[in-house]
Amino acid sequence: DGGITQSPKYLFRKEGQNVTLSCEQNLNHDAMYWYRQDPGQGLRLIYYSQIVNDFQKGDIAEGYSVSREKKESFPLTVTSAQKNPTAFYLCASSWQGHSPLHFGNGTRLTVT
Amino acid sequence: ELKVEQNPLFLSMQEGKNYTIYCNYSTTSDRLYWYRQDPGKSLESLFVLLSNGAVKQEGRLMASLDTKARLSTLHITAAVHDLSATYFCAAPRRTSGSRLTFGEGTQLTVNP
């Protein structure tokens, strides 16, 4: 079955540590996205990539980094520079054009 | 800058009743997306509205788009408990059609 796999589902880290969230898709989608969701709020775009080896900053890119070395994979690193990293992180992918986003099941990151 | 506003943000209704969720967006767009999110889960695509006057229906949910008024509605008919969820609308940005701006979400609770 095609889909988007995010891992891990839950992640706990100490402040000051970098952490990488995995996102893999087998939908053959060109575009991939990372969103952040805080309790009771909508989604905010962190980074997106429309083709391999290229990505752009979204609205809240500070303290995050990404790579897109393969079409299937778009990992997100939350660095120690991110001031408030505790959140629910959602990865999505889509065809180019008008197609809707397909979301992974999310990673809930807690930093203490 | 594109802003997407939903109202109401919280909606508690009884089973069997009808209600409408509104989604206003601030800049011209010919597309609008609706998503559903169950508590602690990811987002699921409900509707893609691609033109002015577009209407889509699935079960007890019907979505419509008025691009001139910059307004989309999600109408719930004869609500049932299974419809309890948070509903998000999202519109694409003019500068990059693949980047969506999400509303804050409408948290719907259907009571028996």
CSV table of N, CA, C and O in Angstrom, one decimal, chain B:
chain,number,residue,atom,x,y,z
B,1,GLU,N,0.0,39.0,2.2
B,1,GLU,CA,0.1,37.7,2.8
B,1,GLU,C,-1.3,37.0,2.9
B,1,GLU,O,-2.2,37.7,3.4
B,2,LEU,N,-1.3,35.8,2.6
B,2,LEU,CA,-2.6,35.1,2.6
B,2,LEU,C,-3.0,34.8,4.0
B,2,LEU,O,-2.2,34.2,4.8
B,3,LYS,N,-4.2,35.1,4.4
B,3,LYS,CA,-4.8,34.7,5.7
B,3,LYS,C,-6.0,33.9,5.5
B,3,LYS,O,-6.8,34.2,4.6
B,4,VAL,N,-6.2,32.8,6.2
B,4,VAL,CA,-7.3,31.9,6.1
B,4,VAL,C,-8.0,31.9,7.5
B,4,VAL,O,-7.3,31.6,8.5
B,5,GLU,N,-9.3,32.3,7.5
B,5,GLU,CA,-10.0,32.3,8.8
B,5,GLU,C,-11.2,31.4,8.8
B,5,GLU,O,-12.0,31.5,7.8
B,6,GLN,N,-11.3,30.6,9.8
B,6,GLN,CA,-12.5,29.8,10.0
B,6,GLN,C,-13.4,30.2,11.1
B,6,GLN,O,-12.9,30.7,12.1
B,7,ASN,N,-14.6,30.0,10.9
B,7,ASN,CA,-15.5,30.2,12.1
B,7,ASN,C,-16.8,29.3,11.9
B,7,ASN,O,-17.2,29.0,10.8
B,8,PRO,N,-17.2,28.8,13.1
B,8,PRO,CA,-16.7,29.1,14.4
B,8,PRO,C,-15.4,28.2,14.6
B,8,PRO,O,-15.1,27.3,13.8
B,9,LEU,N,-14.7,28.5,15.7
B,9,LEU,CA,-13.5,27.6,16.0
B,9,LEU,C,-13.9,26.4,16.8
B,9,LEU,O,-13.2,25.4,16.8
B,10,PHE,N,-15.0,26.6,17.5
B,10,PHE,CA,-15.5,25.5,18.3
B,10,PHE,C,-17.0,25.4,18.1
B,10,PHE,O,-17.7,26.4,18.0
B,11,LEU,N,-17.5,24.1,17.9
B,11,LEU,CA,-18.9,23.9,17.5
B,11,LEU,C,-19.4,22.7,18.2
B,11,LEU,O,-18.8,21.6,18.0
B,12,SER,N,-20.4,22.8,19.1
B,12,SER,CA,-21.0,21.7,19.8
B,12,SER,C,-22.4,21.6,19.3
B,12,SER,O,-23.1,22.6,19.4
B,13,MET,N,-22.7,20.4,18.7
B,13,MET,CA,-24.1,20.3,18.2
B,13,MET,C,-24.7,19.0,18.5
B,13,MET,O,-23.9,18.0,18.9
B,14,GLN,N,-26.0,18.9,18.4
B,14,GLN,CA,-26.7,17.6,18.7
B,14,GLN,C,-26.8,16.8,17.5
B,14,GLN,O,-26.8,17.3,16.4
B,15,GLU,N,-26.8,15.5,17.7
B,15,GLU,CA,-27.1,14.6,16.6
B,15,GLU,C,-28.3,15.0,15.9
B,15,GLU,O,-29.3,15.4,16.5
B,16,GLY,N,-28.3,14.9,14.6
B,16,GLY,CA,-29.5,15.2,13.8
B,16,GLY,C,-29.7,16.6,13.3
B,16,GLY,O,-30.5,16.9,12.4
B,17,LYS,N,-28.9,17.5,13.9
B,17,LYS,CA,-28.9,18.9,13.5
B,17,LYS,C,-28.0,19.2,12.3
B,17,LYS,O,-27.1,18.4,12.0
B,18,ASN,N,-28.3,20.4,11.7
B,18,ASN,CA,-27.5,20.8,10.5
B,18,ASN,C,-26.7,22.0,11.0
B,18,ASN,O,-27.1,22.8,11.8
B,19,TYR,N,-25.5,22.2,10.4
B,19,TYR,CA,-24.7,23.4,10.7
B,19,TYR,C,-23.7,23.6,9.5
B,19,TYR,O,-23.5,22.7,8.7
B,20,THR,N,-23.2,24.9,9.5
B,20,THR,CA,-22.3,25.2,8.5
B,20,THR,C,-21.0,25.8,9.1
B,20,THR,O,-21.1,26.7,10.0
B,21,ILE,N,-19.9,25.4,8.6
B,21,ILE,CA,-18.6,26.0,9.0
B,21,ILE,C,-18.1,26.9,7.8
B,21,ILE,O,-18.2,26.5,6.7
B,22,TYR,N,-17.6,28.1,8.2
B,22,TYR,CA,-17.2,29.0,7.2
B,22,TYR,C,-15.7,29.2,7.1
B,22,TYR,O,-15.0,29.1,8.1
B,23,CYS,N,-15.2,29.4,5.9
B,23,CYS,CA,-13.8,29.6,5.7
B,23,CYS,C,-13.6,30.8,4.7
B,23,CYS,O,-14.0,30.7,3.6
B,24,ASN,N,-13.0,31.8,5.3
B,24,ASN,CA,-12.7,33.0,4.5
B,24,ASN,C,-11.2,33.1,4.2
B,24,ASN,O,-10.4,32.8,5.1
B,25,TYR,N,-10.9,33.5,3.1
B,25,TYR,CA,-9.5,33.7,2.8
B,25,TYR,C,-9.2,35.1,2.1
B,25,TYR,O,-10.1,35.6,1.5
B,26,SER,N,-8.0,35.6,2.3
B,26,SER,CA,-7.9,37.1,2.1
B,26,SER,C,-7.4,37.4,0.7
B,26,SER,O,-7.5,38.6,0.3
B,27,THR,N,-6.8,36.5,-0.1
B,27,THR,CA,-6.4,36.8,-1.4
B,27,THR,C,-7.0,35.9,-2.4
B,27,THR,O,-7.4,34.8,-2.1
B,28,THR,N,-7.0,36.3,-3.7
B,28,THR,CA,-7.6,35.5,-4.7
B,28,THR,C,-7.1,34.1,-4.8
B,28,THR,O,-5.8,33.9,-4.8
B,29,SER,N,-7.9,33.2,-4.9
B,29,SER,CA,-7.5,31.8,-5.1
B,29,SER,C,-8.6,31.1,-5.8
B,29,SER,O,-9.8,31.3,-5.6
B,30,ASP,N,-8.2,30.2,-6.7
B,30,ASP,CA,-9.2,29.4,-7.4
B,30,ASP,C,-9.4,28.0,-6.9
B,30,ASP,O,-10.0,27.1,-7.5
B,31,ARG,N,-8.7,27.7,-5.7
B,31,ARG,CA,-8.8,26.4,-5.2
B,31,ARG,C,-9.0,26.5,-3.7
B,31,ARG,O,-8.5,27.4,-3.0
B,32,LEU,N,-9.6,25.5,-3.1
B,32,LEU,CA,-9.7,25.4,-1.6
B,32,LEU,C,-9.8,24.0,-1.2
B,32,LEU,O,-10.4,23.1,-1.9
B,33,TYR,N,-9.1,23.6,-0.1
B,33,TYR,CA,-9.1,22.3,0.4
B,33,TYR,C,-9.7,22.2,1.7
B,33,TYR,O,-9.5,23.1,2.6
B,34,TRP,N,-10.4,21.0,2.0
B,34,TRP,CA,-10.9,20.7,3.3
B,34,TRP,C,-10.2,19.4,3.8
B,34,TRP,O,-10.1,18.5,3.1
B,35,TYR,N,-9.8,19.4,5.1
B,35,TYR,CA,-9.2,18.3,5.7
B,35,TYR,C,-9.9,18.0,7.1
B,35,TYR,O,-10.5,18.9,7.7
B,36,ARG,N,-9.8,16.8,7.5
B,36,ARG,CA,-10.4,16.3,8.8
B,36,ARG,C,-9.2,15.8,9.6
B,36,ARG,O,-8.4,15.1,9.1
B,37,GLN,N,-9.3,16.1,10.9
B,37,GLN,CA,-8.3,15.6,11.8
B,37,GLN,C,-9.0,15.0,13.1
B,37,GLN,O,-9.7,15.8,13.8
B,38,ASP,N,-8.8,13.7,13.3
B,38,ASP,CA,-9.3,13.2,14.6
B,38,ASP,C,-8.3,13.4,15.7
B,38,ASP,O,-7.1,13.6,15.4
B,39,PRO,N,-8.7,13.4,16.9
B,39,PRO,CA,-7.8,13.8,18.0
B,39,PRO,C,-6.5,12.9,18.1
B,39,PRO,O,-6.6,11.7,18.0
B,40,GLY,N,-5.4,13.5,18.1
B,40,GLY,CA,-4.1,12.8,18.2
B,40,GLY,C,-3.7,12.2,16.9
B,40,GLY,O,-2.7,11.5,16.8
B,41,LYS,N,-4.5,12.4,15.8
B,41,LYS,CA,-4.2,11.7,14.5
B,41,LYS,C,-3.7,12.8,13.5
B,41,LYS,O,-3.6,14.0,13.7
B,42,SER,N,-3.5,12.2,12.3
B,42,SER,CA,-3.0,13.1,11.2
B,42,SER,C,-4.2,13.6,10.5
B,42,SER,O,-5.4,13.5,10.9
B,43,LEU,N,-4.0,14.4,9.4
B,43,LEU,CA,-5.0,15.0,8.6
B,43,LEU,C,-5.4,14.1,7.4
B,43,LEU,O,-4.5,13.5,6.8
B,44,GLU,N,-6.7,14.1,7.1
B,44,GLU,CA,-7.2,13.3,6.0
B,44,GLU,C,-7.9,14.3,5.0
B,44,GLU,O,-8.7,15.1,5.5
B,45,SER,N,-7.6,14.1,3.8
B,45,SER,CA,-8.2,15.0,2.8
B,45,SER,C,-9.7,14.7,2.6
B,45,SER,O,-10.0,13.5,2.4
B,46,LEU,N,-10.5,15.7,2.6
B,46,LEU,CA,-12.0,15.5,2.4
B,46,LEU,C,-12.4,16.0,1.0
B,46,LEU,O,-13.0,15.2,0.3
B,47,PHE,N,-12.1,17.2,0.7
B,47,PHE,CA,-12.6,17.8,-0.5
B,47,PHE,C,-11.5,18.7,-1.1
B,47,PHE,O,-10.7,19.3,-0.4
B,48,VAL,N,-11.5,18.7,-2.5
B,48,VAL,CA,-10.7,19.6,-3.2
B,48,VAL,C,-11.6,20.4,-4.1
B,48,VAL,O,-12.3,19.8,-4.9
B,49,LEU,N,-11.7,21.7,-3.9
B,49,LEU,CA,-12.6,22.5,-4.7
B,49,LEU,C,-11.8,23.3,-5.7
B,49,LEU,O,-10.9,24.1,-5.3
B,50,LEU,N,-12.0,23.2,-7.0
B,50,LEU,CA,-11.1,23.7,-8.0
B,50,LEU,C,-11.6,24.9,-8.8
B,50,LEU,O,-10.8,25.4,-9.6
B,51,SER,N,-12.8,25.3,-8.6
B,51,SER,CA,-13.3,26.4,-9.4
B,51,SER,C,-14.4,27.1,-8.7
B,51,SER,O,-15.1,26.6,-7.7
B,52,ASN,N,-14.7,28.3,-9.1
B,52,ASN,CA,-15.8,29.1,-8.6
B,52,ASN,C,-17.1,28.3,-8.7
B,52,ASN,O,-17.4,27.8,-9.8
B,53,GLY,N,-17.9,28.2,-7.7
B,53,GLY,CA,-19.2,27.5,-7.8
B,53,GLY,C,-19.1,26.0,-7.6
B,53,GLY,O,-20.1,25.3,-7.6
B,54,ALA,N,-17.8,25.5,-7.3
B,54,ALA,CA,-17.7,24.0,-7.2
B,54,ALA,C,-18.4,23.6,-5.9
B,54,ALA,O,-18.4,24.3,-4.9
B,55,VAL,N,-19.0,22.4,-6.0
B,55,VAL,CA,-19.7,21.8,-4.9
B,55,VAL,C,-19.3,20.3,-4.9
B,55,VAL,O,-19.4,19.7,-5.9
B,56,LYS,N,-18.9,19.9,-3.7
B,56,LYS,CA,-18.6,18.5,-3.6
B,56,LYS,C,-19.4,17.9,-2.3
B,56,LYS,O,-19.5,18.6,-1.3
B,57,GLN,N,-19.8,16.7,-2.5
B,57,GLN,CA,-20.6,16.1,-1.3
B,57,GLN,C,-20.0,14.7,-1.1
B,57,GLN,O,-19.7,13.9,-2.0
B,58,GLU,N,-20.0,14.4,0.2
B,58,GLU,CA,-19.6,13.0,0.6
B,58,GLU,C,-20.3,12.7,1.9
B,58,GLU,O,-20.1,13.3,3.0
B,59,GLY,N,-21.3,11.8,1.8
B,59,GLY,CA,-22.1,11.5,3.0
B,59,GLY,C,-22.9,12.7,3.5
B,59,GLY,O,-23.6,13.4,2.7
B,60,ARG,N,-22.7,13.0,4.8
B,60,ARG,CA,-23.4,14.1,5.4
B,60,ARG,C,-22.6,15.5,5.3
B,60,ARG,O,-23.0,16.5,5.8
B,61,LEU,N,-21.5,15.5,4.5
B,61,LEU,CA,-20.7,16.7,4.4
B,61,LEU,C,-20.8,17.2,2.9
B,61,LEU,O,-20.8,16.4,2.0
B,62,MET,N,-21.0,18.5,2.8
B,62,MET,CA,-21.0,19.1,1.5
B,62,MET,C,-20.2,20.4,1.6
B,62,MET,O,-20.4,21.2,2.5
B,63,ALA,N,-19.3,20.6,0.6
B,63,ALA,CA,-18.4,21.7,0.6
B,63,ALA,C,-18.7,22.5,-0.7
B,63,ALA,O,-19.0,21.9,-1.7
B,64,SER,N,-18.5,23.8,-0.6
B,64,SER,CA,-18.7,24.7,-1.7
B,64,SER,C,-17.7,25.8,-1.7
B,64,SER,O,-17.1,26.1,-0.7
B,65,LEU,N,-17.5,26.4,-2.9
B,65,LEU,CA,-16.5,27.5,-3.0
B,65,LEU,C,-17.1,28.6,-3.8
B,65,LEU,O,-17.6,28.4,-4.9
B,66,ASP,N,-17.0,29.8,-3.3
B,66,ASP,CA,-17.3,31.1,-4.0
B,66,ASP,C,-16.1,31.9,-4.0
B,66,ASP,O,-15.7,32.6,-3.1
B,67,THR,N,-15.4,31.9,-5.2
B,67,THR,CA,-14.1,32.6,-5.3
B,67,THR,C,-14.3,34.1,-5.3
B,67,THR,O,-13.4,34.8,-4.9
B,68,LYS,N,-15.4,34.6,-5.7
B,68,LYS,CA,-15.6,36.0,-5.7
B,68,LYS,C,-15.8,36.6,-4.3
B,68,LYS,O,-15.2,37.6,-4.0
B,69,ALA,N,-16.4,35.8,-3.5
B,69,ALA,CA,-16.6,36.2,-2.1
B,69,ALA,C,-15.4,35.7,-1.2
B,69,ALA,O,-15.3,36.1,-0.1
B,70,ARG,N,-14.5,35.0,-1.8
B,70,ARG,CA,-13.4,34.4,-1.1
B,70,ARG,C,-13.9,33.6,0.1
B,70,ARG,O,-13.4,33.8,1.2
B,71,LEU,N,-14.8,32.7,-0.2
B,71,LEU,CA,-15.5,32.0,0.9
B,71,LEU,C,-15.8,30.6,0.5
B,71,LEU,O,-16.2,30.3,-0.6
B,72,SER,N,-15.5,29.7,1.4
B,72,SER,CA,-15.9,28.3,1.3
B,72,SER,C,-16.7,27.9,2.5
B,72,SER,O,-16.5,28.4,3.6
B,73,THR,N,-17.7,27.0,2.3
B,73,THR,CA,-18.5,26.5,3.4
B,73,THR,C,-18.4,25.0,3.4
B,73,THR,O,-18.3,24.3,2.4
B,74,LEU,N,-18.5,24.5,4.6
B,74,LEU,CA,-18.6,23.0,4.8
B,74,LEU,C,-19.9,22.8,5.6
B,74,LEU,O,-20.0,23.2,6.8
B,75,HIS,N,-20.9,22.3,4.9
B,75,HIS,CA,-22.2,22.1,5.5
B,75,HIS,C,-22.4,20.7,6.0
B,75,HIS,O,-22.0,19.7,5.3
B,76,ILE,N,-22.9,20.6,7.3
B,76,ILE,CA,-23.1,19.3,7.9
B,76,ILE,C,-24.6,19.0,8.0
B,76,ILE,O,-25.3,19.9,8.5
B,77,THR,N,-25.0,17.9,7.4
B,77,THR,CA,-26.4,17.6,7.4
B,77,THR,C,-26.7,16.4,8.4
B,77,THR,O,-26.1,15.4,8.3
B,78,ALA,N,-27.7,16.6,9.3
B,78,ALA,CA,-28.1,15.5,10.2
B,78,ALA,C,-26.9,14.9,10.9
B,78,ALA,O,-26.6,13.7,10.7
B,79,ALA,N,-26.2,15.7,11.6
B,79,ALA,CA,-24.9,15.3,12.2
B,79,ALA,C,-25.0,14.0,13.0
B,79,ALA,O,-26.0,13.7,13.7
B,80,VAL,N,-24.0,13.2,13.0
B,80,VAL,CA,-23.8,12.0,13.8
B,80,VAL,C,-22.5,12.1,14.6
B,80,VAL,O,-21.6,12.8,14.2
B,81,HIS,N,-22.4,11.3,15.6
B,81,HIS,CA,-21.3,11.4,16.5
B,81,HIS,C,-20.0,11.1,15.8
B,81,HIS,O,-18.9,11.8,16.1
B,82,ASP,N,-20.0,10.3,14.8
B,82,ASP,CA,-18.7,10.0,14.0
B,82,ASP,C,-18.1,11.2,13.3
B,82,ASP,O,-17.0,11.1,12.9
B,83,LEU,N,-18.9,12.2,13.2
B,83,LEU,CA,-18.4,13.4,12.5
B,83,LEU,C,-17.6,14.3,13.5
B,83,LEU,O,-17.0,15.3,13.1
B,84,SER,N,-17.5,14.0,14.7
B,84,SER,CA,-16.8,14.7,15.7
B,84,SER,C,-15.3,14.7,15.3
B,84,SER,O,-14.7,13.6,15.2
B,85,ALA,N,-14.7,15.8,15.1
B,85,ALA,CA,-13.3,15.9,14.7
B,85,ALA,C,-13.0,17.4,14.5
B,85,ALA,O,-13.8,18.3,14.8
B,86,THR,N,-11.8,17.7,14.1
B,86,THR,CA,-11.4,19.1,13.8
B,86,THR,C,-11.3,19.2,12.3
B,86,THR,O,-10.7,18.4,11.6
B,87,TYR,N,-11.9,20.2,11.7
B,87,TYR,CA,-12.0,20.4,10.3
B,87,TYR,C,-11.1,21.6,9.9
B,87,TYR,O,-11.3,22.7,10.5
B,88,PHE,N,-10.3,21.5,9.0
B,88,PHE,CA,-9.4,22.5,8.5
B,88,PHE,C,-9.7,22.9,7.0
B,88,PHE,O,-9.9,21.9,6.2
B,89,CYS,N,-9.7,24.1,6.7
B,89,CYS,CA,-9.7,24.5,5.3
B,89,CYS,C,-8.3,25.1,5.0
B,89,CYS,O,-7.5,25.5,5.9
B,90,ALA,N,-7.9,25.0,3.8
B,90,ALA,CA,-6.5,25.5,3.4
B,90,ALA,C,-6.6,26.0,2.0
B,90,ALA,O,-7.3,25.5,1.1
B,91,ALA,N,-5.9,27.1,1.7
B,91,ALA,CA,-5.9,27.8,0.4
B,91,ALA,C,-4.4,27.9,-0.1
B,91,ALA,O,-3.5,28.1,0.8
B,92,PRO,N,-4.2,27.8,-1.4
B,92,PRO,CA,-2.8,27.9,-1.9
B,92,PRO,C,-2.4,29.4,-2.0
B,92,PRO,O,-3.2,30.2,-2.2
B,93,ARG,N,-1.1,29.6,-1.8
B,93,ARG,CA,-0.6,30.9,-2.0
B,93,ARG,C,-0.4,31.3,-3.5
B,93,ARG,O,0.0,30.4,-4.2
B,94,ARG,N,-0.6,32.5,-3.8
B,94,ARG,CA,-0.4,32.9,-5.2
B,94,ARG,C,1.0,32.7,-5.7
B,94,ARG,O,1.2,32.4,-6.8
B,95,THR,N,2.0,33.0,-4.8
B,95,THR,CA,3.4,32.9,-5.2
B,95,THR,C,3.9,31.5,-5.4
B,95,THR,O,4.8,31.2,-6.1
B,96,SER,N,3.2,30.6,-4.8
B,96,SER,CA,3.6,29.2,-4.9
B,96,SER,C,2.4,28.3,-4.7
B,96,SER,O,2.0,28.1,-3.5
B,97,GLY,N,1.8,27.8,-5.7
B,97,GLY,CA,0.5,27.1,-5.6
B,97,GLY,C,0.6,25.8,-4.8
B,97,GLY,O,-0.4,25.3,-4.4
B,98,SER,N,1.8,25.3,-4.6
B,98,SER,CA,1.9,24.1,-3.8
B,98,SER,C,1.9,24.3,-2.3
B,98,SER,O,1.8,23.4,-1.6
B,99,ARG,N,2.1,25.6,-1.9
B,99,ARG,CA,2.2,25.9,-0.5
B,99,ARG,C,0.8,26.3,0.0
B,99,ARG,O,0.2,27.2,-0.5
B,100,LEU,N,0.3,25.5,1.0
B,100,LEU,CA,-1.0,25.8,1.5
B,100,LEU,C,-0.9,26.6,2.8
B,100,LEU,O,0.0,26.3,3.6
B,101,THR,N,-1.8,27.5,3.0
B,101,THR,CA,-2.0,28.2,4.2
B,101,THR,C,-3.3,27.6,4.9
B,101,THR,O,-4.4,27.6,4.2
B,102,PHE,N,-3.2,27.1,6.1
B,102,PHE,CA,-4.3,26.5,6.8
B,102,PHE,C,-5.0,27.5,7.7
B,102,PHE,O,-4.4,28.4,8.3
B,103,GLY,N,-6.3,27.3,7.8
B,103,GLY,CA,-7.0,28.0,8.9
B,103,GLY,C,-6.7,27.3,10.2
B,103,GLY,O,-6.0,26.3,10.3
B,104,GLU,N,-7.3,27.9,11.3
B,104,GLU,CA,-7.0,27.4,12.6
B,104,GLU,C,-7.7,26.1,13.0
B,104,GLU,O,-7.4,25.5,13.9
B,105,GLY,N,-8.7,25.8,12.2
B,105,GLY,CA,-9.5,24.6,12.4
B,105,GLY,C,-10.7,24.9,13.2
B,105,GLY,O,-10.8,25.8,14.1
B,106,THR,N,-11.8,24.1,12.9
B,106,THR,CA,-13.0,24.1,13.7
B,106,THR,C,-13.2,22.8,14.4
B,106,THR,O,-13.3,21.7,13.8
B,107,GLN,N,-13.2,22.8,15.7
B,107,GLN,CA,-13.3,21.6,16.5
B,107,GLN,C,-14.8,21.3,16.7
B,107,GLN,O,-15.5,22.1,17.4
B,108,LEU,N,-15.3,20.3,16.0
B,108,LEU,CA,-16.7,19.9,16.1
B,108,LEU,C,-16.9,18.8,17.0
B,108,LEU,O,-16.3,17.7,17.0
B,109,THR,N,-17.9,18.9,17.9
B,109,THR,CA,-18.3,17.9,18.8
B,109,THR,C,-19.8,17.6,18.6
B,109,THR,O,-20.6,18.6,18.7
B,110,VAL,N,-20.1,16.4,18.2
B,110,VAL,CA,-21.5,16.0,18.0
B,110,VAL,C,-22.0,15.2,19.2
B,110,VAL,O,-21.4,14.1,19.5
B,111,ASN,N,-23.0,15.7,19.9
B,111,ASN,CA,-23.5,15.0,21.1
B,111,ASN,C,-24.7,14.2,20.9
B,111,ASN,O,-25.5,14.6,20.1
B,112,PRO,N,-24.8,13.0,21.5
B,112,PRO,CA,-26.0,12.2,21.3
B,112,PRO,C,-27.2,12.9,21.7
B,112,PRO,O,-27.2,13.7,22.6
